[in-house]
Amino acid sequence: MAPNLPRAIAALIEDRYAELAARCREAGVPLHDDAGVAERLRRLLLASDFAYETLRREPALLAPAGLARLRDPADATARLGLLPGAEADEAAFMAALRRFRRAEALRLVFRDVNGLDPLPDTLAATSALYEALIEAALAWATRGLERRYGVPRNADGVAQRLIVLGFGKLGGAELNFSSDVDLVLAYPEAGQTDGARPLDNGEFFARLGHQLVRLLAEPTHDGIVARVDLRLRPFGNAGRVALSFAAMEQYYQREGRDWERYAWIKARPVAGDLVAGKRLGELLRPFVYRRYLDYTAFAGLREMKALIDAEVARKDLADNLKLGPGGIREVEFIVQLLQLIRGGREPGLRARGLLPALGACEARGLIGAARAKRLREAYLFLRRLENRVQMLGDAQTHDVPADALARERVALALGYPGWEALAGELAAHRAAVAEEFAAVVLPGAGAQAPATQDAALWRSARADTLQPSALEAAGFVPGDEALNVLAGLAGSAALRAMSAQAAQRLDRLLPPLLAAARASAAPLACLTRLARLLQAVARRSAYLALLDEQPAARQRLAALFAESAFLAERVIAQPLLLDDVLDPRIDRLPLRRADIAEELKQALAALDERDPEGELERLNELKASLAFRLGLAFRDGRADAPATARRLAAVAEAVVGAVLTLAERELIAQHGRLPGDGTGFAVLGYGSLGGAELGFASDLDLVFVYDGARAAATSDGRRPLDGVHWYQRLAQRVVHWLTALTRGGRLYEVDTRLRPDGSKGLLVTSLDAFAAYQRERAWTWEHQALVRARGIAGDAALHIAFEAARAEILARPRDAAAVRDEVVAMRARWRAERDRSDALQLDLKQGEGALLDIEFLLQGLLLRHAAAAPALLRHTATPALIAACAEAGALDAAQAAALREAHAELLARALTCTLDARPRVAPRSEALEALCARVTAIARACGFDFGTGEGSREAGDGIHATHAATQPGP
């Protein structure tokens, strides 16, 4: 023994080791007590009285085969063959179950105390042991009942099996050494058994449940297998032992409480019909995880915590490792709260185990790395200590032993010099957890007294006694308008229909919202929009709870509503966007194109059902969310105008790609595939989308092309189509789904008039026909439009072919004078029809020297120089085209710099107008006039006088499409 072990402990271990050696000799069991075995057995005896009693009772476990079992890294499922089969009678089966559990529990202690398994592996192996025992007991009990009553079946004769759901730490695969097991029993459908003495399925499964509990929990000469707790089932002890799926769903829809949502986070099928169990989990997922940010979870957590604290005080459990302050339950609550709030929107948070869930929260930025490390270390320490305390005597306890000798043994077995050192680290970890828990649970506004002035204003509005003068004194001018807003809110039907609890929350929320509006840049506008939002979410208690719980979120919302009419209107129309406004990670959310596409992909993959309506709804929510985040980033100065426009285009590109995938899937299901690799179909983006310069409210200019070699082919489905009609229907579906009206509005408005022959032409054409049209019949303005065209979705091979055709068409030698005349004429006609500039204001898009002048100039330069400088053809976006023109010598360095500056500034002003819900016109100023004058001077220097040119010919029905073809962005 190590010299620093207390003498009493050393003597205890040596006495017990000698006793085991004697028992082995009596039983004829060879004990190979070489140095390695002896040292490991002594560690075992130091850590566990349970292990000593087990080995004393069954010395055969120390035989070579027994020692090999102790060292075996495989969990208990690898040795289930040691259990008897159906031929065993009940007494023999129960005895075998208990002996198996005891031997496997001994293996868990042996490997843990000798450092052969890390704690997570020990907890997982403990869970696997009890799953195996439950499955074995269930199988034995089921066979016995079926012999008497037959097989339970539904109305269609399909056999039904019991599902055993594990909750708590069993559900999370992190079971304690001596924990009870929390189970809920269910079965898929009603019916009856098919035997000579038929039983109703409900009665059959209730009897089966009782038998299962008896096999596991009834004390015998060999002890028990596990303590079983069925109180988490619907209606608790008053409820039926087993319920059908329909009854479960009805209960949770009507009766389910917040604490049950927390419990279901970890629920999973552990025995019986595992496939049906997963189906039940999917069925009940909407009860656990809401589609929106669900801050009502705070109320449930506080209620549970209050009950726990009362129990701790009543039973003097302050030192309880699980329930006491800074204990294991507080770590679980911190993580589970985030899971419940955000798990409906972020499927990756739905992990059952604490450590995986904590990792998911950290990976998504919901818990910072330092805090996550602090919680992880505390949790591992507490769980390891809890497990060792239970291993000491195989007792279901979470309390540190009161006996001084036992404390020293626990500390020494864990590698500490003594109890004092362990107790110091325990106190530090508990203090850290308590601090983190308080920070999460206590910042809510619910406990804060509202400002007296604002509370009085809202009480007066409720009582219909509010006066305009009081509102003006509070900072809301003019008072008459503010009075109309508050009186309208107080008397609205939405508020009258509120539950008492929701009305109480609203009364608590309104005063701080009034204070936030008054402190904003535009108090009355902010108040007006907030009132409209409250009416929109009055029946959604989760949003009221969110604003009530998060003071910082209220300030952020008020600032947004005061400063951005466009974004405020988006939130009012789609309250789900509150999730983004109030997300504390908003400053760190990824905005890159690849991240956007991946987020869309993951969200669609996580949909519960594969139906077009649900997928379109989710796509609309995501598109709105992404565009909204981009608006916030631009408003906050975290992204400049060109980057914002580029990212908005990336959102549109990802959405079109997702819609195309959905359309292809539905078309293939109905009509089959066309032969060949890929689909042979591509979506081309023109205008703002093609130029990667989309605005917040831009429509999409799309052209569809297909591989002409497949036109005569026939699809291989039950209702085959020829290639032309297959592609026609695919394009129609894409347009339909992009423009379909959902609860969140349309994804995008779509303009397809830039296709060959405009609105008179086919919706989709072969790439060969498209190229032939561009070579032989297209107008110059259509080649201008082609400058900004690119493939955005569909067959990659077809994109490459399109790029080659585009390059060949745009690189043809052209008469410079003709290019100049036609581009100038088209620009003049467009300005005459659309320019809203006057003596006081400049149209940021159409005005002289504004965005379209820059774009037309670049298109004209490309058409003029592409034959000699093919590098110009690689780009479609304005900043890249400016740089390419400079490299080709079409612009000098000073001209390029001036155009880049003008484009960025004009685009920023235009985007700002959209966010302010204003027309894209700006008051003329010296700085703005100088900026536009430079653009006009550069265009004239390059031969394009957009201020005086006149139209030289008719543009046919294409003139109407030019609006889309030449959009610069917002």
Coordinates of N, CA and C in Angstrom, one line a residue, residues 97-245:
L97 N -30.9 -12.8 -13.8 CA -30.8 -11.3 -14.1 C -30.0 -10.6 -13.0
R98 N -30.3 -10.9 -11.8 CA -29.7 -10.2 -10.7 C -28.2 -10.6 -10.6
R99 N -27.8 -11.8 -10.8 CA -26.4 -12.2 -10.8 C -25.7 -11.5 -12.0
F100 N -26.3 -11.5 -13.2 CA -25.7 -10.8 -14.3 C -25.5 -9.4 -14.0
R101 N -26.5 -8.7 -13.5 CA -26.3 -7.3 -13.2 C -25.2 -7.1 -12.2
R102 N -25.1 -7.9 -11.2 CA -24.1 -7.8 -10.1 C -22.7 -7.9 -10.8
A103 N -22.5 -9.0 -11.6 CA -21.2 -9.2 -12.2 C -20.8 -8.1 -13.1
E104 N -21.8 -7.6 -13.9 CA -21.5 -6.5 -14.8 C -21.2 -5.2 -14.1
A105 N -21.9 -4.9 -13.0 CA -21.7 -3.7 -12.2 C -20.3 -3.8 -11.6
L106 N -19.8 -5.0 -11.2 CA -18.5 -5.2 -10.7 C -17.5 -4.8 -11.8
R107 N -17.7 -5.2 -13.0 CA -16.8 -4.9 -14.1 C -16.7 -3.4 -14.3
L108 N -17.9 -2.7 -14.2 CA -17.9 -1.2 -14.3 C -17.0 -0.6 -13.2
V109 N -17.1 -1.0 -12.0 CA -16.4 -0.4 -10.9 C -14.9 -0.7 -11.1
F110 N -14.5 -2.0 -11.5 CA -13.2 -2.4 -11.7 C -12.5 -1.5 -12.7
R111 N -13.2 -1.3 -13.9 CA -12.6 -0.6 -14.9 C -12.5 0.9 -14.6
D112 N -13.5 1.4 -13.9 CA -13.5 2.8 -13.5 C -12.4 3.2 -12.5
V113 N -12.3 2.4 -11.4 CA -11.3 2.8 -10.4 C -9.9 2.5 -10.8
N114 N -9.7 1.6 -11.8 CA -8.3 1.4 -12.3 C -8.0 2.2 -13.6
G115 N -8.8 3.2 -13.9 CA -8.5 4.1 -14.9 C -8.6 3.5 -16.3
L116 N -9.3 2.4 -16.5 CA -9.4 1.8 -17.8 C -10.5 2.4 -18.7
D117 N -11.4 3.1 -18.1 CA -12.5 3.8 -18.9 C -12.6 5.2 -18.4
P118 N -12.7 6.2 -19.3 CA -13.0 7.6 -18.9 C -14.5 7.6 -18.4
L119 N -14.8 8.7 -17.7 CA -16.1 8.8 -17.1 C -17.3 8.6 -18.2
P120 N -17.2 9.3 -19.3 CA -18.3 9.2 -20.3 C -18.5 7.7 -20.7
D121 N -17.4 7.0 -20.9 CA -17.5 5.6 -21.3 C -18.2 4.8 -20.1
T122 N -17.8 5.1 -18.9 CA -18.4 4.4 -17.8 C -19.9 4.6 -17.7
L123 N -20.4 5.9 -17.9 CA -21.8 6.2 -17.9 C -22.5 5.5 -19.0
A124 N -21.9 5.6 -20.2 CA -22.5 4.9 -21.4 C -22.6 3.4 -21.2
A125 N -21.6 2.8 -20.6 CA -21.6 1.3 -20.4 C -22.7 1.0 -19.4
T126 N -22.8 1.8 -18.3 CA -23.9 1.6 -17.3 C -25.2 1.6 -18.0
S127 N -25.4 2.6 -18.9 CA -26.7 2.7 -19.6 C -27.0 1.5 -20.4
A128 N -25.9 1.1 -21.2 CA -26.0 -0.1 -22.0 C -26.4 -1.4 -21.2
L129 N -25.8 -1.5 -20.0 CA -26.1 -2.6 -19.1 C -27.6 -2.7 -18.8
Y130 N -28.2 -1.5 -18.4 CA -29.6 -1.5 -18.0 C -30.5 -1.6 -19.2
E131 N -30.1 -1.1 -20.3 CA -30.9 -1.3 -21.5 C -31.0 -2.8 -21.8
A132 N -29.9 -3.5 -21.7 CA -29.8 -4.9 -22.0 C -30.7 -5.7 -21.0
L133 N -30.6 -5.3 -19.7 CA -31.4 -6.0 -18.7 C -32.9 -5.8 -18.9
I134 N -33.3 -4.6 -19.3 CA -34.7 -4.2 -19.5 C -35.2 -5.0 -20.7
E135 N -34.4 -5.1 -21.8 CA -34.8 -5.8 -23.0 C -35.0 -7.3 -22.7
A136 N -34.0 -7.9 -21.9 CA -34.1 -9.3 -21.6 C -35.4 -9.6 -20.8
A137 N -35.6 -8.7 -19.8 CA -36.8 -8.9 -18.9 C -38.1 -8.8 -19.8
L138 N -38.1 -7.8 -20.6 CA -39.3 -7.5 -21.5 C -39.6 -8.7 -22.4
A139 N -38.5 -9.2 -23.0 CA -38.7 -10.4 -23.9 C -39.2 -11.6 -23.2
W140 N -38.7 -11.9 -21.9 CA -39.2 -13.0 -21.2 C -40.6 -12.8 -20.8
A141 N -41.0 -11.6 -20.3 CA -42.4 -11.4 -19.9 C -43.3 -11.4 -21.0
T142 N -42.9 -10.9 -22.2 CA -43.8 -10.9 -23.3 C -44.1 -12.3 -23.8
R143 N -43.1 -13.2 -23.8 CA -43.4 -14.6 -24.2 C -44.4 -15.2 -23.3
G144 N -44.3 -15.0 -22.0 CA -45.2 -15.6 -21.1 C -46.6 -15.1 -21.3
L145 N -46.8 -13.8 -21.4 CA -48.2 -13.3 -21.6 C -48.7 -13.8 -22.9
E146 N -47.9 -13.8 -24.0 CA -48.5 -14.2 -25.3 C -48.9 -15.7 -25.3
R147 N -48.2 -16.5 -24.5 CA -48.6 -17.9 -24.4 C -50.0 -18.0 -23.8
R148 N -50.4 -17.0 -22.9 CA -51.7 -17.1 -22.3 C -52.8 -16.4 -23.1
Y149 N -52.4 -15.3 -23.7 CA -53.5 -14.4 -24.3 C -53.3 -14.2 -25.8
G150 N -52.2 -14.6 -26.4 CA -52.0 -14.4 -27.8 C -51.2 -13.1 -28.0
V151 N -51.1 -12.8 -29.3 CA -50.3 -11.7 -29.7 C -51.2 -10.4 -29.9
P152 N -50.9 -9.3 -29.3 CA -51.7 -8.1 -29.4 C -51.6 -7.6 -30.9
R153 N -52.8 -7.2 -31.4 CA -52.8 -6.8 -32.8 C -53.7 -5.6 -32.9
N154 N -53.5 -4.8 -34.0 CA -54.4 -3.6 -34.2 C -55.6 -4.1 -35.0
A155 N -56.5 -3.1 -35.5 CA -57.7 -3.5 -36.2 C -57.4 -4.2 -37.5
D156 N -56.2 -3.9 -38.1 CA -55.9 -4.5 -39.4 C -55.1 -5.9 -39.2
G157 N -55.0 -6.3 -37.9 CA -54.3 -7.5 -37.7 C -52.8 -7.4 -37.6
V158 N -52.2 -6.2 -37.6 CA -50.8 -6.0 -37.5 C -50.4 -6.2 -36.0
A159 N -49.3 -7.0 -35.8 CA -48.9 -7.2 -34.4 C -48.4 -6.0 -33.8
Q160 N -48.7 -5.8 -32.5 CA -48.2 -4.6 -31.7 C -47.3 -5.0 -30.6
R161 N -46.2 -4.2 -30.4 CA -45.2 -4.5 -29.4 C -45.1 -3.3 -28.5
L162 N -44.7 -3.6 -27.2 CA -44.5 -2.5 -26.3 C -43.3 -1.8 -26.6
I163 N -43.3 -0.5 -26.3 CA -42.1 0.4 -26.4 C -41.8 0.9 -25.0
V164 N -40.5 0.6 -24.6 CA -40.0 1.1 -23.4 C -39.2 2.3 -23.6
L165 N -39.6 3.5 -23.1 CA -38.9 4.7 -23.3 C -38.1 5.0 -22.1
G166 N -36.8 5.3 -22.2 CA -35.9 5.6 -21.1 C -35.9 7.2 -21.0
F167 N -36.0 7.7 -19.8 CA -36.0 9.1 -19.6 C -34.8 9.4 -18.7
G168 N -34.6 10.7 -18.4 CA -33.5 11.1 -17.5 C -32.1 10.6 -18.0
K169 N -31.3 10.2 -17.1 CA -29.9 9.8 -17.5 C -29.9 8.5 -18.3
L170 N -30.9 7.6 -18.1 CA -30.9 6.5 -19.0 C -31.2 6.9 -20.5
G171 N -32.1 7.8 -20.6 CA -32.4 8.3 -22.0 C -31.2 9.0 -22.6
G172 N -30.4 9.7 -21.7 CA -29.2 10.4 -22.2 C -28.0 9.6 -22.3
A173 N -28.2 8.2 -22.1 CA -27.0 7.3 -22.1 C -25.9 7.7 -21.2
E174 N -26.3 8.2 -20.0 CA -25.3 8.7 -19.0 C -25.7 8.3 -17.6
L175 N -26.2 7.1 -17.5 CA -26.8 6.6 -16.2 C -25.7 6.5 -15.1
N176 N -26.2 6.8 -13.9 CA -25.4 6.7 -12.7 C -25.2 5.2 -12.4
F177 N -24.2 4.9 -11.6 CA -23.9 3.5 -11.2 C -25.1 2.9 -10.5
S178 N -25.7 3.6 -9.5 CA -26.8 3.0 -8.7 C -28.1 3.8 -8.9
S179 N -28.3 4.4 -10.1 CA -29.5 5.2 -10.3 C -30.7 4.3 -10.5
D180 N -31.9 4.9 -10.2 CA -33.1 4.2 -10.6 C -33.3 4.5 -12.1
V181 N -34.2 3.8 -12.8 CA -34.4 4.0 -14.2 C -35.8 4.6 -14.4
D182 N -35.9 5.7 -15.0 CA -37.2 6.4 -15.3 C -37.7 5.9 -16.7
L183 N -38.9 5.2 -16.6 CA -39.4 4.6 -17.8 C -40.8 5.1 -18.1
V184 N -41.2 5.2 -19.4 CA -42.5 5.4 -19.8 C -42.8 4.3 -20.8
L185 N -44.0 3.7 -20.7 CA -44.4 2.6 -21.6 C -45.5 3.0 -22.6
A186 N -45.4 2.6 -23.8 CA -46.4 2.9 -24.8 C -46.5 1.8 -25.8
Y187 N -47.6 1.9 -26.6 CA -47.8 0.9 -27.7 C -48.4 1.6 -28.8
P188 N -48.2 1.2 -30.1 CA -48.7 2.0 -31.2 C -50.2 2.2 -31.3
E189 N -51.0 1.0 -31.3 CA -52.4 1.2 -31.6 C -53.2 0.3 -30.8
A190 N -54.5 0.7 -30.6 CA -55.5 -0.1 -29.9 C -55.8 -1.4 -30.7
G191 N -56.5 -2.3 -30.0 CA -56.9 -3.6 -30.6 C -57.0 -4.6 -29.5
Q192 N -56.8 -5.9 -29.9 CA -56.9 -7.0 -28.9 C -56.0 -8.1 -29.3
T193 N -55.7 -9.0 -28.3 CA -54.9 -10.2 -28.6 C -55.6 -11.2 -29.4
D194 N -54.8 -12.1 -30.1 CA -55.5 -13.1 -31.0 C -55.5 -14.5 -30.3
G195 N -55.4 -14.6 -29.0 CA -55.4 -15.9 -28.4 C -56.8 -16.4 -28.0
A196 N -56.9 -17.5 -27.4 CA -58.2 -18.1 -27.0 C -58.8 -17.3 -25.9
R197 N -58.1 -16.5 -25.2 CA -58.6 -15.7 -24.1 C -58.2 -14.2 -24.4
P198 N -58.8 -13.6 -25.4 CA -58.3 -12.3 -25.9 C -58.4 -11.2 -24.8
L199 N -57.4 -10.3 -24.9 CA -57.4 -9.2 -24.0 C -57.3 -7.9 -24.8
D200 N -57.9 -6.9 -24.3 CA -57.7 -5.5 -25.0 C -56.2 -5.2 -24.9
N201 N -55.7 -4.6 -26.0 CA -54.3 -4.2 -26.0 C -53.9 -3.4 -24.8
G202 N -54.7 -2.5 -24.4 CA -54.4 -1.6 -23.3 C -54.2 -2.5 -22.0
E203 N -55.0 -3.4 -21.8 CA -54.9 -4.3 -20.6 C -53.7 -5.2 -20.7
F204 N -53.5 -5.7 -22.0 CA -52.3 -6.6 -22.2 C -51.0 -5.9 -21.8
F205 N -50.9 -4.7 -22.4 CA -49.6 -4.0 -22.2 C -49.5 -3.5 -20.7
A206 N -50.6 -3.2 -20.1 CA -50.6 -2.8 -18.7 C -50.0 -4.0 -17.8
R207 N -50.5 -5.2 -18.1 CA -50.1 -6.4 -17.4 C -48.6 -6.6 -17.7
L208 N -48.2 -6.4 -18.9 CA -46.9 -6.6 -19.3 C -46.0 -5.6 -18.6
G209 N -46.4 -4.4 -18.5 CA -45.6 -3.4 -17.8 C -45.4 -3.7 -16.3
H210 N -46.5 -4.2 -15.7 CA -46.4 -4.6 -14.3 C -45.4 -5.8 -14.1
Q211 N -45.5 -6.7 -15.0 CA -44.6 -7.9 -15.0 C -43.2 -7.4 -15.2
L212 N -43.0 -6.5 -16.1 CA -41.6 -6.0 -16.3 C -41.0 -5.4 -15.1
V213 N -41.8 -4.5 -14.4 CA -41.4 -3.9 -13.2 C -41.0 -4.9 -12.1
R214 N -41.9 -5.9 -12.0 CA -41.6 -6.9 -11.0 C -40.3 -7.7 -11.2
L215 N -40.1 -8.1 -12.5 CA -38.9 -8.8 -12.8 C -37.6 -8.0 -12.5
L216 N -37.7 -6.6 -12.6 CA -36.6 -5.8 -12.4 C -36.4 -5.3 -11.0
A217 N -37.5 -5.0 -10.3 CA -37.5 -4.3 -9.1 C -37.9 -5.0 -7.8
E218 N -38.4 -6.2 -8.0 CA -38.9 -7.0 -6.8 C -37.6 -7.5 -6.0
P219 N -37.5 -7.2 -4.8 CA -36.3 -7.8 -4.0 C -36.4 -9.3 -3.8
T220 N -35.3 -9.9 -4.0 CA -35.2 -11.4 -3.8 C -33.9 -11.6 -3.0
H221 N -33.6 -12.9 -2.8 CA -32.4 -13.2 -2.0 C -31.2 -12.6 -2.7
D222 N -31.3 -12.4 -4.1 CA -30.2 -11.8 -4.9 C -30.3 -10.3 -5.0
G223 N -31.2 -9.7 -4.3 CA -31.3 -8.2 -4.4 C -32.3 -7.9 -5.5
I224 N -32.0 -6.7 -6.2 CA -32.9 -6.2 -7.3 C -32.0 -6.0 -8.5
V225 N -32.7 -5.9 -9.7 CA -31.9 -5.5 -10.9 C -31.8 -4.0 -10.9
A226 N -33.0 -3.3 -10.8 CA -33.0 -1.8 -10.8 C -34.3 -1.3 -10.1
R227 N -34.2 -0.2 -9.6 CA -35.4 0.5 -9.1 C -36.0 1.2 -10.3
V228 N -37.3 0.9 -10.5 CA -38.0 1.4 -11.7 C -39.0 2.5 -11.3
D229 N -39.0 3.6 -12.0 CA -39.9 4.7 -11.7 C -40.7 5.0 -12.9
L230 N -42.0 4.8 -12.8 CA -42.9 5.1 -13.9 C -43.7 6.4 -13.8
R231 N -43.3 7.2 -12.8 CA -44.1 8.4 -12.5 C -44.0 9.5 -13.6
L232 N -43.2 9.4 -14.6 CA -43.1 10.4 -15.6 C -44.1 10.2 -16.7
R233 N -44.9 9.1 -16.6 CA -45.9 8.8 -17.6 C -47.1 9.8 -17.5
P234 N -47.9 10.0 -18.6 CA -49.0 10.9 -18.5 C -49.9 10.6 -17.3
F235 N -50.2 11.7 -16.5 CA -51.0 11.7 -15.3 C -50.3 11.0 -14.1
G236 N -49.0 10.7 -14.3 CA -48.2 10.2 -13.2 C -48.8 8.9 -12.7
N237 N -48.8 8.7 -11.3 CA -49.3 7.4 -10.7 C -50.7 7.2 -11.0
A238 N -51.5 8.3 -11.3 CA -52.9 8.1 -11.5 C -53.2 7.6 -13.0
G239 N -52.2 7.7 -13.8 CA -52.4 7.3 -15.2 C -52.2 5.8 -15.5
R240 N -52.7 5.4 -16.7 CA -52.5 4.0 -17.1 C -51.0 3.7 -17.2
V241 N -50.6 2.4 -17.0 CA -49.2 2.1 -17.0 C -48.7 2.2 -18.4
A242 N -49.5 1.9 -19.4 CA -49.1 2.0 -20.8 C -50.2 2.6 -21.6
L243 N -49.8 3.5 -22.5 CA -50.8 4.3 -23.4 C -50.5 4.1 -24.8
S244 N -51.5 4.2 -25.7 CA -51.3 4.1 -27.1 C -50.7 5.4 -27.6
F245 N -50.2 5.4 -28.8 CA -49.6 6.7 -29.3 C -50.7 7.8 -29.4

